[in-house]
CSV table of N, CA and C in Angstrom, one decimal:
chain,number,residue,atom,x,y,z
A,1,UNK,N,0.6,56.4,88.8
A,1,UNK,CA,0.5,56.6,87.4
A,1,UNK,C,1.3,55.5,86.7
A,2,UNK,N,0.7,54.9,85.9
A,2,UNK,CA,1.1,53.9,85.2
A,2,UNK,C,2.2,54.6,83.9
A,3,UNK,N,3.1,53.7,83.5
A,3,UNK,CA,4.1,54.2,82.5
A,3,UNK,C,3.6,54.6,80.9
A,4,UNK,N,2.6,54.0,80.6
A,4,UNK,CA,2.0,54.3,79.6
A,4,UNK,C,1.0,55.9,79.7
A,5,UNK,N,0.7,55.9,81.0
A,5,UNK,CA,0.3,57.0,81.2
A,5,UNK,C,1.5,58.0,81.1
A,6,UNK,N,2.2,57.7,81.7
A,6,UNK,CA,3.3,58.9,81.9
A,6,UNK,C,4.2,59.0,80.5
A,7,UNK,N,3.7,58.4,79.3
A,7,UNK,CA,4.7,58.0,78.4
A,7,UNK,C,3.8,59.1,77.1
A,8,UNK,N,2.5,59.3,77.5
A,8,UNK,CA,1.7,60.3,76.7
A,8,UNK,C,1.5,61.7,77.0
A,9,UNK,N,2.5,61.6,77.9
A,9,UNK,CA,2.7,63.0,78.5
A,9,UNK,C,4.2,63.5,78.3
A,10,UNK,N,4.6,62.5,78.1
A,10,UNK,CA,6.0,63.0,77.7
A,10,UNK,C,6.2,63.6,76.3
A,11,UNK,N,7.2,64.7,75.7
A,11,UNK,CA,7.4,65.0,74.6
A,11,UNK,C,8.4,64.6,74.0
A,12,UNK,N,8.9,64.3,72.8
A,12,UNK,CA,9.9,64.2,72.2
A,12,UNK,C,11.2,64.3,72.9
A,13,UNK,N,11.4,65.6,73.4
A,13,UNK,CA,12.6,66.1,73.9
A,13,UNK,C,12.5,65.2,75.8
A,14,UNK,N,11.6,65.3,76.3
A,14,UNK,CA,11.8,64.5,77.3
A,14,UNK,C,11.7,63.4,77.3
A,15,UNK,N,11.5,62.2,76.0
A,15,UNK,CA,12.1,61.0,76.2
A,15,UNK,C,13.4,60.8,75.5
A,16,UNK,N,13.6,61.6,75.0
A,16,UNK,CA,15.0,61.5,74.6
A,16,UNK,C,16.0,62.0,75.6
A,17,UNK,N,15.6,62.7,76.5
A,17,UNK,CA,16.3,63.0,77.8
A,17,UNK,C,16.4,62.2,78.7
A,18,UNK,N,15.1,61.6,79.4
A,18,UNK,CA,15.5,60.3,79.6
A,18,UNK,C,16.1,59.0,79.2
A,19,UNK,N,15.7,59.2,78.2
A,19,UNK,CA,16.5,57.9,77.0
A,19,UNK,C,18.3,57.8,77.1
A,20,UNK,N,18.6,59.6,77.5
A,20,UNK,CA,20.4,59.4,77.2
A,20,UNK,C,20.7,59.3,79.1
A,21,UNK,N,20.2,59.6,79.6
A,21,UNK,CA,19.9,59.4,81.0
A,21,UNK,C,20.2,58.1,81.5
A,22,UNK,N,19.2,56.9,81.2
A,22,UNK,CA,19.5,55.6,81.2
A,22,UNK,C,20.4,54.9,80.4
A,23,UNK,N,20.8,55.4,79.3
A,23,UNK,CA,22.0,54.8,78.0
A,23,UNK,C,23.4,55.1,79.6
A,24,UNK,N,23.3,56.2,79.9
A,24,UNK,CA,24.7,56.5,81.0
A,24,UNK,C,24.2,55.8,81.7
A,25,UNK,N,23.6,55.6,83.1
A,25,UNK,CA,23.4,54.9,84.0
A,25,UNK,C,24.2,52.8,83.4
A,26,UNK,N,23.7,52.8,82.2
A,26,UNK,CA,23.7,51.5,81.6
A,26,UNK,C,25.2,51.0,81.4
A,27,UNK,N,26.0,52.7,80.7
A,27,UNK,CA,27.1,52.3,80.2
A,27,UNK,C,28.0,52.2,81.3
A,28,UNK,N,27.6,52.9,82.8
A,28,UNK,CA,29.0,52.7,83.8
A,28,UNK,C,28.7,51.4,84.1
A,29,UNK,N,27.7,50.5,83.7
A,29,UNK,CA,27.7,48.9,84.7
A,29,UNK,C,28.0,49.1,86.2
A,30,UNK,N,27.3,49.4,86.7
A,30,UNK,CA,27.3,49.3,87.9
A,30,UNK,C,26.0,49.2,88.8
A,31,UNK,N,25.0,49.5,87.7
A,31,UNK,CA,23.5,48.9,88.6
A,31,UNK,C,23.6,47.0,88.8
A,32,UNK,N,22.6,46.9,89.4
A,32,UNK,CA,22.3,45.6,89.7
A,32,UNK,C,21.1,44.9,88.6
A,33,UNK,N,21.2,43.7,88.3
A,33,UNK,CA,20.9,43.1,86.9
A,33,UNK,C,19.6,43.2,87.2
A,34,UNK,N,18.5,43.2,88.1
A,34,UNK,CA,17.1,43.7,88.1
A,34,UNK,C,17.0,45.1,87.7
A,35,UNK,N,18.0,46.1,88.0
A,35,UNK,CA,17.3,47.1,87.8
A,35,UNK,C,18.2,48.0,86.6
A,36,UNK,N,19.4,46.7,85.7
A,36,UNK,CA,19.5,47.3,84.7
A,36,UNK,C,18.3,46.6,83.7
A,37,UNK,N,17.7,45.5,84.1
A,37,UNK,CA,16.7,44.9,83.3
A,37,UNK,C,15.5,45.8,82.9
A,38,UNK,N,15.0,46.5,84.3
A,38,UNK,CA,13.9,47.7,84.3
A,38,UNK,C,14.4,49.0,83.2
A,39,UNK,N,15.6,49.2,83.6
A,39,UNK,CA,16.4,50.8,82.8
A,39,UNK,C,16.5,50.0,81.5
A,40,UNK,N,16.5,48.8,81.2
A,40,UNK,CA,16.2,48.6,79.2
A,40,UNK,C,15.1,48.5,79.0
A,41,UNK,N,13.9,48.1,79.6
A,41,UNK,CA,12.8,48.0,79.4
A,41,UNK,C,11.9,49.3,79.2
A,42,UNK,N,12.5,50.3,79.9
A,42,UNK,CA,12.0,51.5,80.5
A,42,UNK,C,12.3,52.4,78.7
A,43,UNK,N,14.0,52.1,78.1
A,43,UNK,CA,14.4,52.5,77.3
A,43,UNK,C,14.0,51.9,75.8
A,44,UNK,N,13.4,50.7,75.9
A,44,UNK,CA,12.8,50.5,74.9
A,44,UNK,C,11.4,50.9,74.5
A,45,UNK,N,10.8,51.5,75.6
A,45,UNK,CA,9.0,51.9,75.7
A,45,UNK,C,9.5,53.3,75.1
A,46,UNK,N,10.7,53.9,75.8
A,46,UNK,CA,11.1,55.3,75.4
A,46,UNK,C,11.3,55.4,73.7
A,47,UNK,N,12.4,54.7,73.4
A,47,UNK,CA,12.5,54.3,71.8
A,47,UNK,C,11.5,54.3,71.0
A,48,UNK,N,10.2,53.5,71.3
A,48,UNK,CA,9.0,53.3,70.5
A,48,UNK,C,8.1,54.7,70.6
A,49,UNK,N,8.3,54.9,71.5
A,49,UNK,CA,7.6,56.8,71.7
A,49,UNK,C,8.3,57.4,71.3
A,50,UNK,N,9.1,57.7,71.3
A,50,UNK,CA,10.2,58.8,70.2
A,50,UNK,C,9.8,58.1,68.9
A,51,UNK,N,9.7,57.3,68.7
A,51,UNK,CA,9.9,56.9,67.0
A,51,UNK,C,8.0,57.3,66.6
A,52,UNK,N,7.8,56.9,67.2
A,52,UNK,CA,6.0,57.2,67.3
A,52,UNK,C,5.6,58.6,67.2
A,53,UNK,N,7.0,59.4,67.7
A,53,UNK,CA,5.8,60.9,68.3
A,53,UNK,C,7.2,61.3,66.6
A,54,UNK,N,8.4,61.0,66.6
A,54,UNK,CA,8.6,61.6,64.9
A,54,UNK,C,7.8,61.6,63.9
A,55,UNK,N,7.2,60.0,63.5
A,55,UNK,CA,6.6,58.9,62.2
A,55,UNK,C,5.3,60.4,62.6
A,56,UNK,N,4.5,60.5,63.6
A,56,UNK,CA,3.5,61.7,63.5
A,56,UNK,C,3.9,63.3,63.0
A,57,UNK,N,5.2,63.3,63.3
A,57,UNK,CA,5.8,65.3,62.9
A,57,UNK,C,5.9,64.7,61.4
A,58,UNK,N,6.7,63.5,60.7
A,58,UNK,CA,6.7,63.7,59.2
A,58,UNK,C,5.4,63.0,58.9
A,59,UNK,N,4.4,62.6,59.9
A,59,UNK,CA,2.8,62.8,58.5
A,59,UNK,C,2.3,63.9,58.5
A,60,UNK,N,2.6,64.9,59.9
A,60,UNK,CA,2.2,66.0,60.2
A,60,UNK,C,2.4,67.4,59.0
A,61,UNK,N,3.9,66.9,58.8
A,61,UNK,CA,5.1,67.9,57.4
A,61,UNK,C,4.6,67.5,56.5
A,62,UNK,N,4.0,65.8,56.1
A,62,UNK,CA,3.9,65.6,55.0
A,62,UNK,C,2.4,66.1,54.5
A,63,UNK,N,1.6,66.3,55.3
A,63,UNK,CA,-0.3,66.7,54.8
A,63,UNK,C,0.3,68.1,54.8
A,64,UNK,N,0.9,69.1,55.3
A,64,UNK,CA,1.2,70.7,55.4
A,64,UNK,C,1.5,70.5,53.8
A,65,UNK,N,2.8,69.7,53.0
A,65,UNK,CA,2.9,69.9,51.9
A,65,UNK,C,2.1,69.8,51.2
A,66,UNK,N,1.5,69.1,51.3
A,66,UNK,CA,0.2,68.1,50.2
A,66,UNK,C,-0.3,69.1,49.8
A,67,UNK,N,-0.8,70.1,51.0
A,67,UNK,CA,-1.1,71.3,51.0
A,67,UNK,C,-0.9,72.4,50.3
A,68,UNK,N,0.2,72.2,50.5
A,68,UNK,CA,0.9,73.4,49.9
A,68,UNK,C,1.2,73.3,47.7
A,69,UNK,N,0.6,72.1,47.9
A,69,UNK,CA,1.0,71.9,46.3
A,69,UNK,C,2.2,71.1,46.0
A,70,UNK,N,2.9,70.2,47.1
A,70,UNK,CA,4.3,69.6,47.0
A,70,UNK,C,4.0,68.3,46.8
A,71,UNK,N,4.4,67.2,46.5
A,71,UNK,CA,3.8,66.0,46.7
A,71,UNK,C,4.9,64.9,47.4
A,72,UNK,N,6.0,65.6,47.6
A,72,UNK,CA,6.6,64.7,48.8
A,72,UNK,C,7.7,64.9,49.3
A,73,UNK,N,8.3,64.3,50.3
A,73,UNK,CA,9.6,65.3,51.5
A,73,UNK,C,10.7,65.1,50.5
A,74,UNK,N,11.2,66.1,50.6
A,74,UNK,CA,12.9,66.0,49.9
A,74,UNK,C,14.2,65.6,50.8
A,75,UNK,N,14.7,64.3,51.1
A,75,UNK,CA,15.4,64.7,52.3
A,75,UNK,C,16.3,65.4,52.5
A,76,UNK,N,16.7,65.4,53.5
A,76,UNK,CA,17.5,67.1,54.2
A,76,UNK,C,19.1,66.6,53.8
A,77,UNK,N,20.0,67.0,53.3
A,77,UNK,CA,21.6,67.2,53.3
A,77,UNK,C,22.1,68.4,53.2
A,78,UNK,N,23.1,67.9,54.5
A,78,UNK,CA,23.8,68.8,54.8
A,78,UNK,C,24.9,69.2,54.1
A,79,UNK,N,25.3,68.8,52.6
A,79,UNK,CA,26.0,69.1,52.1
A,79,UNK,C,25.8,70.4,51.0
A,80,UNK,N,26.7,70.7,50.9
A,80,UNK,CA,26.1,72.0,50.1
A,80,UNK,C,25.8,71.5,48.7
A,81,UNK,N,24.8,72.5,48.1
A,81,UNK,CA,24.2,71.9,46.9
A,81,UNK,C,25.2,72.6,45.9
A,82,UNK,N,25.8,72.3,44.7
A,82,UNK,CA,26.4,72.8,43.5
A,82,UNK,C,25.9,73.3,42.6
């Protein structure tokens, strides 16, 4: 199975699991320079699919509002409102 294949099968939460997976393997330095070159490469395909499968949940939120009669996201803070 090619990685592209296996990259459309993955969900949000399991490339981000993999993603923190390889960030540790990376941060003890102790692989070998071929195969930390593979674990950034691997982590950059991961990065672009997580950012890809978000950019789709906020057009996903954004048509539900459209819907709803809203015309666009408010962003989220966590501070309390006054």
């Amino acid at each position: 199975m090619t990685s592209r294949k296996k990259n459309e099968n993955l969900s949000f939460e399991e490339a981000l699991n993999e993603l923190e997976q390889i960030v540790e393997q990376m941060e003890q330095g102790e692989l070998p320079l071929d195969k930390a070159l593979q674990q950034f490469e691997r982590g950059v395909e991961l990065t672009r699919l997580s950012q890809n499968r978000l950019r789709q949940a906020e057009q996903k939120v954004q048509q539900l509002l459209q819907q709803q009669g809203q015309s666009e996201l408010v962003p989220f803070s966590d501070e309390p409102t006054q």
